[in-house]
Every structure is written in C-alpha cells, then in structure tokens.
Amino acid sequence: MSSKLFDPTIIGTADQALDFIGNVLESSTAYSIIGQDLDGKILLWNEGAHRLYGYEPDEVVGRANTSILHVPEDVRVGKHEQIRADALRDGKWEGVVSRLRKDGSRFTASVVVTPRRDSTGLPIGYLLISKDITAEVRLTAQLKAAQFYARSLIEVSLDPLVTISAEGKITDVNEASVQATGVPRGKLIGTDFSDYFTEPDKARAGYEQVFRLGVVRDYPLELRHREGRVMSVLYNASVYRDERGKIAGVFAAARDVTERKQAERITAARLRLREVAAASDLEGVLQATVNEAELSTGSAIGYYHFLQADQRTLSLQASSTRTGDGFSTTQAGGLHYDIDQVGIWADCVRQRQPVVRNDYATLPSHQGMPAGQTKVLRELVVPVFRGEQIVALLGVGNKATDYDEKDVQAVSLLADLGWDIAESKRASEELQRSERSLREAQRLALIGNWELDLVRDALTWSDEIYRIFEIDPTEFGASYEAFLAAIHPDDRESVNRAYTDSVRDRTPYSIRHRLRMKDGRIKYVQERCETFYDAEGRPQRSIGTVQDVTDRQHAEDALRLANAYNRSLIEASLDPLVTIGPDGKIMDVNTATESATDHTRAELIGTDFSDYFTEPAKARAGYEQVFREGTVRDYPLELRHRDGSVMSVLYNASVFKNERGEVSGVFAAARDITARKRTEAEILRLNSSLEQRVRERTSELEAVNRELESFAYSVSHDLRAPLRSIDGFGRILLRDETAALSAQGRANLERIRAATQRMATLIDDLLQLSRTVRSEFRRTSIDLAAMARAIAGELDAVDPARRVTWRIASALPVHADPALMRLVLENLLGNAWKFTGRKAEAEIEFTGTEHHDEKVFCVRDNGAGFDMAYANKLFGAFQRLHSAEEFPGTGIGLATVQRIVHRHGGRVWAESAVGVGTCFYFTLPKGELGT
Amino acid sequence: MKENYILLVEDNADDVALTLDAFQQSHIANRVEVVRDGAAALERLFGLADTAAARPAVVLLDLKLPKVDGLEVLRRIRAEPSTKRLPVVILTSSREERDLLASYDLHANSYIRKPVDFDQFMTAVQQLGLYWLLLNETAP
C-alpha cells in the first residue's frame, strides 16, 4: 500500500500530482475526506468516508449531495448551506455537528470544511474532513459528571471542611462550615480563618504548622458560631498542591467533639463532687453540685431544691456560690414554698420533666423565682426522680445563649448525682447523732441500794433510793409496801414474783421495771437482788440495788428507732451493701445484695465474700486493701448472680469500728455499672466502626485511584495514536506534494498539524483533570427493570431506524447505588445494542433470578459474540476483542461494570459464542447488608 | 537463504503506513512484513515448520495489541530457544515507567516511544532501521 502511495515515478505532471492526491485521500482510513463542488455535490469520496458513513464511492460520487450526511433537522434549517457560506467567507469552517450514516444511525463528528480554488483564486468547491468523536464527547461528559460528584461529596460531609491560603485566608468551604459558623459561604471566603475561633492565635499557629510540616492531626480548637455557641473540634489538616506540584494551600477537616468534651467535663465534675462530699456537709455538697451545673452550662445563677413527699412543698437547700453573692438577705436551707406560689419556675414538677425557658423575661408569670432580686433571662430546671417521686429540682439560669438539649443532659446528670451524694451524706449524719445519744445514755449511772433484814423484818434505803422514788424520807419510812406502791401497777405482780421466786430458789435476780410517780410520770429502773441464808437454809437478809435507767431506756428506744430508720435506708438502697469480717466472711447484707446474688440473707451471712465474684482473688485483695488502708474507692468487680449472669460493679468500701474504736469489719457498697459499661462498650464499638468506615473509605478511594491510573495510561496511549497519523500524513503531503498544493492548501495542512499538537495538549489536560476525580457509594432501593426500560428508550431514540426487540422483566428490585447501577446497565445494554448493530432482527433481554443469598441478573443479545478463549481479558480496562473498525468503543465499559458490581459485593461474568450472541451475568447480594 | 526482513507488529493502520513511509524515505530496501495483532505475530514467528527461515532481522513491537499484548509476545519470544536472541525493539505510545521496566525485564533490546510529531517519528524510524539492519550483528 505504502509503496504504491509514494512511488516517485507517479509524481510528474500536474495531472499526475492530482491523481496522487486523489490516491492519498482515497486511501486515508482514519479520516473521512470528501470533495464537493460549490453546491455540495460529492466529487471525491475516500476510504475513510466509506467506513464512516457507510456509502460506497459508486453510490455517492457525482450522484449525491453532502446534505445526505446531515441529520434532517439540520438540513431543514439550511445548516449545510450556512457551513459552506461561512467556509468561503472565512477560508475555513470547523465545528462539531450531528452526522447521519447510510444505515440511519447518528454520531457526533468533528468537521473541517475548506474552500478549493482554481489557479485564479475562484472558488470551485470544498474539501470536507470529518471524524467520529462520539466517544470523546461521552468521555468529557463522564469526566464532568465525576467532578460534580466529587464536589457534592464534599458538600454533604457533616464535618466542616475548609481550604486556607498561605496568607491564612479562607479560599473554599463546604455547607457544614456554613452551619458551624452561621456565616454564609460568600462572607466566609476571603476572610481570616483564625477569626472564627475562640483562640485566633492558636488557630493561626495551627495552619502555619500545616504549611511547615505538611500535615497536622487532632489539633484542638473551639469554633465560634455567629450567635456565640462554641463547638469543640479536632482538626486534621494537610497541604494540597496544584497541578504543578506547588503547595496551593491547606485543606482542613474539623470533627465536632463537643459532646465528647461535655462527657469529659461531667466525669470531672463527678470526681470533684465526690471529693467535696468527703470533706463538707450536706449544704456544701449541694452548693458544689449547683456550682458544677452552672460551670458546665455557662450559667450565672443556680439553685438546688428538695421536694417533699407531698410533691407540693419545695425547700431551697442550696444556691450556687455566684448566686449567693446577690442573695445574701435570704438564706439557703430555710426557705419553703408551696408549688402553687412559685409560678412557672416549678413547671418542671407539674410537667414531670426538664423545662427550658429561653424567653423567660417575656413570660407573663414569673413570680416566686428564688433568684429574688436577680433578673432572670433564661432558665433550665430539671427534676430528680426516685421511683415515681420527684425528690429534688436543680435550676440554672442566665446562660449567655439559649439552653439546649446538651445542657439539659448535663444538668440532669449533675442533679441526680447531687441527690445521691446528699442522700448518703444525710444517712451518715443521722447515724452519728444516734451514736452520740447512746454514749450519753452510757454515762448515766444513778444507783441506790437497799437491805431487808428478814429476821427482824427491817428495810433500809439509801438516799439515792428516796431520790429515785421521789419519797421524802422525813415523812415516810422505808417499807416493802411503800416500794410496791411506787411500782407501776402493771409491773407489781411480776416484780413481786421475781423476788419471792428468787428467795425460794436461792438465785439472784435482775429485773427492769417501771415506777409511777405521784404526778403520773413513769421511770424505769434496773433492779438487782441477792438473798443470803443461814446454815439451816433459812433466808436472813436480801441486798439489792436500784438504778434509774429512765434516760438510758429513752436513749435506747431512740437508738432502736434510729437503727430501724438506718436499717430501712440500708435496705432501701438500690446498691448492694455488705459488711465483711476480718476473716473475709459476710457479716450482714441488704436486700439489694440478696437480689443481686439471688441468695437469701441467711445463706449469705457467714460465707466467704469472695465466693460471689467472677474473680475471688481480686475480691479478696479488695477487702484486704480496705483493712490495710482504711478505704477503697471505685474498686471494679463482677458480681455473679445464681443464674450465672454477671453485674459489673464498682465498690466503695471503708472499715467500721466498734464503740471502743477497734476495727470490726469492712462496709462495702457496690454500684451497678453494667449499664455504664455497656454504654462505654457501645462508644468503643462506635469508635471502632467509625475507624472501620474510614478504612473502607480509604480503600475505596485507593481502588478508584488505581482505576484512574489505568484509565489515564490508556488514554495517553490510545488518544495519541490518531494524532500521530494526522500529523504524519499531513507532513507527508507537505513533503511529497509541495508543488501540487496551493499556498492555501499548504497553510491548511499546517493548521491541521498545529491542531494535532493542540489536541495532544488537551489530552494531557484531561488526564490532569481525571486525577482529581473521586467517587462515593450510597445504597437505596431501586428497580433495575425500570432503569433498563428507560435506557432502552434512550437507545431507541438515538437510532430510530434500528429494529430491536427488547424483553425486560417487569420488576427487579435491589438495594444498590442508583447512579452506579445505571452505569452498569448503560454499559451492558449499550454493548448489546452495539454488537447487534449488524443484525436485521436484533433481540436484547434483561432478566433476573434468585439463588440462595444472591440475585443473578442477565443481559442477553443475539449479536456478534466473541471467542470464549479471550473471555478472561473481557473485564480489563481498555481491553477490546473487536477492532475499532468493526465496532467502535474505548474498552473501558466492562471494566467499569466489573468495578461497580464488585463494590456491591457481587460477581460478573459472560458467556458468548461467535455469531450467536452474548450473555452478561452479574449478581448482587440479597438483603440490605451486602458489602 | 535467510531473508533479512523486518517484522512490524502494529494494530494501527495509520502507524503502519507512517512507519513504512519512514523506511522508504530512508532508502531501506528490506521487506517490511506487517502483522496486526499479538496472536498473528506469534503465528508468524512460530507457525511455520522452518522457524529459522521465519526469523526476521528485527521485530518492531507495539505494546498495546488486540488478543495478545506486546509484553506477552515478547515473553514468548524470549522463552523460545529459536528466538530468544532475536532483536526486539519496543515501539509504543506509552511512556509509563512500568512499561519501560517490564519491557527491559523481559530483555527488550530497545524501547522507543513514538513521537506525535512526524518529523521526530521519521528520524526515529530511520535511525532504527539503519542501526538494526546495517550496523547491528545478529546472533546466528
């Protein structure tokens, strides 16, 4: 072929030169080159034109007008004539137009039309060069779509994202940044990044560090909303570069950690309160609680009220230190209100839930607010529940901004905690009081004594006895009758019998009984007596003591009551409580311990404490530590229930002492933290699943990058080849046909060569663009059948002349990414359409079936098919089994299909036979949880 | 008598024409035989009974080819005792590092990237022909 083209003997005369050009034009296959006269009549039709438009030279040369190459709607508006006129006027027309093949199919072509002139410069016709650029046009559209997609991902990110210039100015932001600052995008861009933080210097230092080091992780800052709210964030930031590799700025992504910070603050507050509880009284604990609530919400005032069991009477127990300053005329702990007197402030009792009033000042009824003189602007009041009862209220007010849900949570937690600490504080104060009264009772020791001479029947009383009996010794002598008369009538019989029995049985006795005074008062006395006998066994005399134990009796009664009360508190405690002896045996338990272990008190007492834990050795080490150090706090153990379930607990334990101050055992209180543990585990799980998602995202991005690499590689290879042809043949023309070409012709050829260089540059630019594209993944419920019908409709519309019978299932619901699945179907149906192009009766089918845990889909055609020997190359990017002259295409479609199906957790394969047709299968996992 | 021909493995018709033109311009008279895919190249080299007679002076091999790609063709040439010393010049559009490394790892004798500019392309092909056909001594 080439030897004929360039045989130098051909080039001799001008006619021969013309012939030669004709030969060149005719044999060029990559480009359609068509000669026409001034009216568009076709005079020259090369091989490229034949291949592109489908007409044989015989069919058109001298017979047809170039208008047959235009689509009918262009012909109607005279576009072909307009193009010729423009080419004549400007020396050239070039552009992109829709073209029509002989078979009626359409394509997009890049077209250059130049006028031909005779030797006198008069126009005699046109040369029309065209090329099918459908594939390039589609490629550009795909790149645009990908870029749009990447931007939309940035916009939907929940993390505030921002880019910063070297001068510290904001150059781009996403919607989350707008939300976080409350400043519109247009106003953010161009301003100083550091202006939006509570610590601008720290923000500046942050991005300067990124410019210096290239990357910064977990940089803590506080982002300020226009309305004053503050969001605690951690920044991850890195520099990004322009296409020349120069640092263009900093890309920074903030992660909202406000809630985490809040949780940390609450934990710290809890620890502080526990310390306060150890060192101060009830009111001190409550005041500390209110202070913490104030601090954690940024409030200016705060109160803690108890609500009596009647659910009506409020008593102010403590106000915060700051509130106290403006509140000195009243005193905490003394004020009582009825709930009806306090107006909206006690709404939280009436509504039995936390109440937020961010518009307090404008509300009509706010009398009775305990703030007194302080003007309230906003308030937040939360109830503390114990069972069905509200037991306390914690209120804070006058935060600089509106109270929100986070404040409600924080204050509720603190109010609850304050109540728990106050409650245990109160219980221990009661216990101390009863112990004191016991000691006082022990100090009482008023004892009188008497002696009865049974031989002489003479009774003598000591002075103490007269005092105890309140008898004047001057007016009334001592006698057994007088003694009996002083005894409470109900006790006389038993006292008399005790004495007579004692004399008869010769055993001493001790009895406690009542005395009734003349004025009706009752006294208690402890009486002890012993009788002595002679050698014959006759009773001689009785000696006894009488001790006034009235005060002790009262004290003991009081103590019994107090103990019963303490005991009831201990029993009412939801925390499993236990006392342990020095030998490690359980001495006492409360009801909560019984239900935590499902062992009765009787079963538990006397057994080893350590037996009831998953780690007995650790339990033993725990109480031994208490005996050694006096106390242990938050000692973690796992309490085992009889049924095998386990409760995670933290023990607070301390030694308790007897009256003599000797250590008699350990008192240990367990706090069930199973729920808290579960929450912590949940947080851990969420964190790790977040990391998992980040890893998945990263690997997806890496996969996309690899695909782009492969794509870019092939683009650089395939798009360059035609350019080389254009340049090469143009150059050959110039070299070999200089004489035959007019000056205009040579200039045109130079233009073509210049254009090829431009195209080469464009390709490089496109590659650059493609490297910036990223892709994401979102599943929804979609119907693949409906999607397939829509695509079939589009294909039919593109080429109405083709006769294709579609068979598409009525409905094929799946859970998948709609945009990506559309790409899959467009490629598979588009391929079926393309490879059935030469069939008179084309048939394309799309069906689905279910097998086990996956859905299997099939796109079947009766087209050209391929040799199964090459089936393994089918899904590689830019792999083609047909030459471009047979069927056009880039070879990227099936690689795309495979990538998308794999990302959905499915498989894809094909079955085919040459001349019979092809069937593409792909699967998607069933259910919503496919990965 | 062994014919000193050039085997050009190239799927792009235009590149074939341009390469042939370049040879002709440099007055290289040797026959240039063109095959259009990797499978055809293998057929040409190994399909005949007399493999020695089928052996060209040099193979100009494109990398991206239909059916069997250029690297695979090169691998098979190097694996076959009769062709393992055959001069193979990679003539491709790619300038990817991995293509370069893979080609040399498979003992390609030379690697030339086709320039878009035809004048440069012409120079490259001329020098290629002169070197491998006139200057270079092939293994017997």
mmCIF file of C-alpha atoms in Angstrom, chain A residues 442-651:
data_model
loop_
_atom_site.group_PDB
_atom_site.id
_atom_site.type_symbol
_atom_site.label_atom_id
_atom_site.label_comp_id
_atom_site.label_asym_id
_atom_site.label_seq_id
_atom_site.Cartn_x
_atom_site.Cartn_y
_atom_site.Cartn_z
ATOM 1 C CA GLN A 442 -23.996 5.098 128.821
ATOM 2 C CA ARG A 443 -22.768 7.879 131.067
ATOM 3 C CA LEU A 444 -25.899 7.674 133.187
ATOM 4 C CA ALA A 445 -25.283 5.783 136.442
ATOM 5 C CA LEU A 446 -27.642 6.805 139.224
ATOM 6 C CA ILE A 447 -27.705 3.785 141.561
ATOM 7 C CA GLY A 448 -29.366 3.350 145.014
ATOM 8 C CA ASN A 449 -29.190 0.331 147.289
ATOM 9 C CA TRP A 450 -31.388 -1.262 149.902
ATOM 10 C CA GLU A 451 -31.201 -4.040 152.545
ATOM 11 C CA LEU A 452 -34.052 -6.108 154.023
ATOM 12 C CA ASP A 453 -33.416 -7.900 157.326
ATOM 13 C CA LEU A 454 -35.812 -10.821 157.019
ATOM 14 C CA VAL A 455 -35.234 -11.906 160.626
ATOM 15 C CA ARG A 456 -36.181 -8.564 162.053
ATOM 16 C CA ASP A 457 -38.296 -7.509 159.054
ATOM 17 C CA ALA A 458 -36.422 -4.196 158.788
ATOM 18 C CA LEU A 459 -35.944 -2.393 155.429
ATOM 19 C CA THR A 460 -33.317 0.305 154.856
ATOM 20 C CA TRP A 461 -32.992 2.522 151.768
ATOM 21 C CA SER A 462 -30.063 4.628 150.709
ATOM 22 C CA ASP A 463 -30.621 8.324 149.948
ATOM 23 C CA GLU A 464 -30.464 7.543 146.228
ATOM 24 C CA ILE A 465 -33.497 5.328 146.501
ATOM 25 C CA TYR A 466 -35.555 8.087 148.101
ATOM 26 C CA ARG A 467 -34.475 10.367 145.302
ATOM 27 C CA ILE A 468 -35.326 7.780 142.643
ATOM 28 C CA PHE A 469 -38.682 7.004 144.262
ATOM 29 C CA GLU A 470 -39.245 10.695 144.977
ATOM 30 C CA ILE A 471 -40.228 9.992 148.583
ATOM 31 C CA ASP A 472 -39.453 12.408 151.386
ATOM 32 C CA PRO A 473 -37.511 10.348 153.990
ATOM 33 C CA THR A 474 -38.831 12.547 156.786
ATOM 34 C CA GLU A 475 -42.487 11.784 156.224
ATOM 35 C CA PHE A 476 -42.450 8.215 155.025
ATOM 36 C CA GLY A 477 -40.326 5.274 156.185
ATOM 37 C CA ALA A 478 -38.886 2.583 154.058
ATOM 38 C CA SER A 479 -41.126 -0.441 153.674
ATOM 39 C CA TYR A 480 -41.779 -3.169 151.184
ATOM 40 C CA GLU A 481 -45.339 -1.848 150.830
ATOM 41 C CA ALA A 482 -44.068 1.613 150.058
ATOM 42 C CA PHE A 483 -41.733 0.055 147.494
ATOM 43 C CA LEU A 484 -44.571 -1.927 145.900
ATOM 44 C CA ALA A 485 -46.790 1.152 145.910
ATOM 45 C CA ALA A 486 -44.235 3.058 143.839
ATOM 46 C CA ILE A 487 -44.082 0.314 141.216
ATOM 47 C CA HIS A 488 -46.235 0.742 138.131
ATOM 48 C CA PRO A 489 -49.414 -1.298 138.846
ATOM 49 C CA ASP A 490 -48.891 -3.372 135.720
ATOM 50 C CA ASP A 491 -45.391 -4.406 136.873
ATOM 51 C CA ARG A 492 -46.126 -5.102 140.588
ATOM 52 C CA GLU A 493 -47.111 -8.709 140.133
ATOM 53 C CA SER A 494 -44.022 -9.623 138.094
ATOM 54 C CA VAL A 495 -41.640 -7.752 140.444
ATOM 55 C CA ASN A 496 -43.195 -9.441 143.485
ATOM 56 C CA ARG A 497 -42.977 -12.838 141.873
ATOM 57 C CA ALA A 498 -39.371 -12.261 140.795
ATOM 58 C CA TYR A 499 -38.424 -11.555 144.421
ATOM 59 C CA THR A 500 -40.368 -14.424 146.019
ATOM 60 C CA ASP A 501 -39.120 -16.874 143.367
ATOM 61 C CA SER A 502 -35.564 -15.706 143.960
ATOM 62 C CA VAL A 503 -35.818 -16.218 147.741
ATOM 63 C CA ARG A 504 -37.382 -19.612 147.260
ATOM 64 C CA ASP A 505 -34.960 -20.786 144.562
ATOM 65 C CA ARG A 506 -31.924 -19.182 146.193
ATOM 66 C CA THR A 507 -30.869 -17.455 142.980
ATOM 67 C CA PRO A 508 -30.082 -13.770 142.490
ATOM 68 C CA TYR A 509 -32.264 -11.853 140.067
ATOM 69 C CA SER A 510 -32.188 -8.776 137.881
ATOM 70 C CA ILE A 511 -35.269 -7.134 136.503
ATOM 71 C CA ARG A 512 -36.121 -3.889 134.748
ATOM 72 C CA HIS A 513 -39.497 -2.392 135.521
ATOM 73 C CA ARG A 514 -41.446 0.833 135.664
ATOM 74 C CA LEU A 515 -42.189 3.173 138.551
ATOM 75 C CA ARG A 516 -45.143 5.514 138.571
ATOM 76 C CA MET A 517 -44.577 8.853 140.237
ATOM 77 C CA LYS A 518 -47.262 10.729 142.142
ATOM 78 C CA ASP A 519 -47.735 13.092 139.220
ATOM 79 C CA GLY A 520 -48.093 10.146 136.844
ATOM 80 C CA ARG A 521 -44.599 10.241 135.366
ATOM 81 C CA ILE A 522 -43.048 6.908 134.519
ATOM 82 C CA LYS A 523 -39.493 5.973 135.451
ATOM 83 C CA TYR A 524 -37.546 2.910 134.508
ATOM 84 C CA VAL A 525 -35.341 1.162 136.964
ATOM 85 C CA GLN A 526 -32.998 -1.750 136.835
ATOM 86 C CA GLU A 527 -33.193 -3.819 139.976
ATOM 87 C CA ARG A 528 -30.704 -6.422 141.092
ATOM 88 C CA CYS A 529 -31.084 -8.523 144.269
ATOM 89 C CA GLU A 530 -29.442 -11.350 146.137
ATOM 90 C CA THR A 531 -30.628 -13.114 149.340
ATOM 91 C CA PHE A 532 -28.338 -14.655 151.958
ATOM 92 C CA TYR A 533 -29.181 -17.751 154.102
ATOM 93 C CA ASP A 534 -28.141 -19.285 157.456
ATOM 94 C CA ALA A 535 -26.646 -22.737 157.984
ATOM 95 C CA GLU A 536 -30.082 -24.300 158.118
ATOM 96 C CA GLY A 537 -31.058 -22.616 154.869
ATOM 97 C CA ARG A 538 -33.347 -20.021 156.333
ATOM 98 C CA PRO A 539 -33.291 -16.648 154.496
ATOM 99 C CA GLN A 540 -31.606 -13.980 156.624
ATOM 100 C CA ARG A 541 -31.449 -10.834 154.524
ATOM 101 C CA SER A 542 -31.805 -9.543 150.938
ATOM 102 C CA ILE A 543 -29.464 -6.921 149.490
ATOM 103 C CA GLY A 544 -30.383 -5.089 146.292
ATOM 104 C CA THR A 545 -29.609 -2.152 144.033
ATOM 105 C CA VAL A 546 -31.973 0.082 142.132
ATOM 106 C CA GLN A 547 -30.652 2.042 139.174
ATOM 107 C CA ASP A 548 -32.632 4.767 137.474
ATOM 108 C CA VAL A 549 -32.333 3.816 133.826
ATOM 109 C CA THR A 550 -35.096 6.091 132.553
ATOM 110 C CA ASP A 551 -32.726 8.173 130.428
ATOM 111 C CA ARG A 552 -30.942 5.103 129.156
ATOM 112 C CA GLN A 553 -34.268 3.476 128.384
ATOM 113 C CA HIS A 554 -35.315 6.532 126.400
ATOM 114 C CA ALA A 555 -31.977 6.677 124.680
ATOM 115 C CA GLU A 556 -32.178 3.008 123.821
ATOM 116 C CA ASP A 557 -35.683 3.470 122.499
ATOM 117 C CA ALA A 558 -34.427 6.355 120.414
ATOM 118 C CA LEU A 559 -31.489 4.337 119.209
ATOM 119 C CA ARG A 560 -33.708 1.432 118.279
ATOM 120 C CA LEU A 561 -35.837 3.831 116.285
ATOM 121 C CA ALA A 562 -32.779 5.376 114.660
ATOM 122 C CA ASN A 563 -31.341 1.978 113.902
ATOM 123 C CA ALA A 564 -34.612 0.897 112.397
ATOM 124 C CA TYR A 565 -34.501 4.051 110.288
ATOM 125 C CA ASN A 566 -30.874 3.485 109.259
ATOM 126 C CA ARG A 567 -31.603 -0.107 108.590
ATOM 127 C CA SER A 568 -34.554 0.852 106.427
ATOM 128 C CA LEU A 569 -32.328 3.222 104.466
ATOM 129 C CA ILE A 570 -29.769 0.479 104.044
ATOM 130 C CA GLU A 571 -32.482 -1.902 102.961
ATOM 131 C CA ALA A 572 -33.973 0.689 100.624
ATOM 132 C CA SER A 573 -30.610 1.266 98.963
ATOM 133 C CA LEU A 574 -30.526 0.087 95.398
ATOM 134 C CA ASP A 575 -26.805 -0.567 95.813
ATOM 135 C CA PRO A 576 -25.814 -3.981 97.122
ATOM 136 C CA LEU A 577 -24.322 -3.325 100.589
ATOM 137 C CA VAL A 578 -22.379 -5.801 102.657
ATOM 138 C CA THR A 579 -20.257 -5.929 105.811
ATOM 139 C CA ILE A 580 -17.279 -8.247 105.946
ATOM 140 C CA GLY A 581 -15.436 -9.542 108.985
ATOM 141 C CA PRO A 582 -11.649 -9.688 109.288
ATOM 142 C CA ASP A 583 -11.873 -13.364 108.318
ATOM 143 C CA GLY A 584 -13.473 -12.401 104.981
ATOM 144 C CA LYS A 585 -16.862 -13.792 105.977
ATOM 145 C CA ILE A 586 -20.012 -11.857 105.194
ATOM 146 C CA MET A 587 -21.493 -10.375 108.389
ATOM 147 C CA ASP A 588 -24.542 -8.612 107.025
ATOM 148 C CA VAL A 589 -26.200 -7.792 103.718
ATOM 149 C CA ASN A 590 -29.102 -5.700 102.492
ATOM 150 C CA THR A 591 -31.990 -6.619 100.217
ATOM 151 C CA ALA A 592 -30.185 -5.311 97.131
ATOM 152 C CA THR A 593 -27.404 -7.827 97.759
ATOM 153 C CA GLU A 594 -29.981 -10.602 98.054
ATOM 154 C CA SER A 595 -31.497 -9.733 94.718
ATOM 155 C CA ALA A 596 -28.105 -9.168 93.061
ATOM 156 C CA THR A 597 -26.953 -12.666 94.011
ATOM 157 C CA ASP A 598 -30.318 -14.432 94.394
ATOM 158 C CA HIS A 599 -29.140 -15.789 97.770
ATOM 159 C CA THR A 600 -31.068 -15.089 100.984
ATOM 160 C CA ARG A 601 -29.507 -13.160 103.822
ATOM 161 C CA ALA A 602 -29.296 -16.384 105.832
ATOM 162 C CA GLU A 603 -27.467 -18.121 103.010
ATOM 163 C CA LEU A 604 -25.042 -15.248 102.554
ATOM 164 C CA ILE A 605 -24.092 -14.493 106.172
ATOM 165 C CA GLY A 606 -21.117 -16.498 107.335
ATOM 166 C CA THR A 607 -19.927 -17.408 103.830
ATOM 167 C CA ASP A 608 -16.842 -16.067 102.067
ATOM 168 C CA PHE A 609 -17.433 -12.666 100.487
ATOM 169 C CA SER A 610 -15.072 -13.550 97.651
ATOM 170 C CA ASP A 611 -17.200 -16.560 96.614
ATOM 171 C CA TYR A 612 -19.728 -14.303 94.913
ATOM 172 C CA PHE A 613 -17.420 -12.795 92.323
ATOM 173 C CA THR A 614 -16.041 -13.930 88.994
ATOM 174 C CA GLU A 615 -12.544 -13.207 90.324
ATOM 175 C CA PRO A 616 -12.450 -14.328 94.002
ATOM 176 C CA ALA A 617 -8.757 -13.496 94.382
ATOM 177 C CA LYS A 618 -9.374 -9.932 93.253
ATOM 178 C CA ALA A 619 -12.357 -9.612 95.618
ATOM 179 C CA ARG A 620 -10.162 -10.845 98.491
ATOM 180 C CA ALA A 621 -7.386 -8.415 97.556
ATOM 181 C CA GLY A 622 -10.052 -5.685 97.606
ATOM 182 C CA TYR A 623 -11.269 -6.118 101.199
ATOM 183 C CA GLU A 624 -7.727 -6.812 102.416
ATOM 184 C CA GLN A 625 -6.754 -3.449 100.956
ATOM 185 C CA VAL A 626 -9.614 -1.829 102.884
ATOM 186 C CA PHE A 627 -8.443 -3.415 106.153
ATOM 187 C CA ARG A 628 -4.935 -2.212 105.390
ATOM 188 C CA GLU A 629 -5.629 1.329 104.154
ATOM 189 C CA GLY A 630 -8.984 2.160 105.715
ATOM 190 C CA THR A 631 -10.841 2.873 102.450
ATOM 191 C CA VAL A 632 -11.011 1.855 98.830
ATOM 192 C CA ARG A 633 -12.863 3.713 96.094
ATOM 193 C CA ASP A 634 -14.272 2.502 92.764
ATOM 194 C CA TYR A 635 -12.846 -0.974 93.089
ATOM 195 C CA PRO A 636 -14.116 -2.836 89.999
ATOM 196 C CA LEU A 637 -15.532 -6.356 90.431
ATOM 197 C CA GLU A 638 -18.068 -8.576 88.741
ATOM 198 C CA LEU A 639 -20.822 -9.870 90.985
ATOM 199 C CA ARG A 640 -22.203 -13.252 89.994
ATOM 200 C CA HIS A 641 -25.930 -13.980 90.137
ATOM 201 C CA ARG A 642 -27.075 -17.506 90.978
ATOM 202 C CA ASP A 643 -28.320 -17.872 87.367
ATOM 203 C CA GLY A 644 -24.834 -17.133 86.015
ATOM 204 C CA SER A 645 -25.469 -13.563 84.861
ATOM 205 C CA VAL A 646 -22.854 -11.024 85.865
ATOM 206 C CA MET A 647 -23.218 -7.477 87.175
ATOM 207 C CA SER A 648 -20.300 -5.084 86.742
ATOM 208 C CA VAL A 649 -19.891 -3.099 89.965
ATOM 209 C CA LEU A 650 -17.612 -0.513 91.487
ATOM 210 C CA TYR A 651 -17.072 -0.907 95.247
#
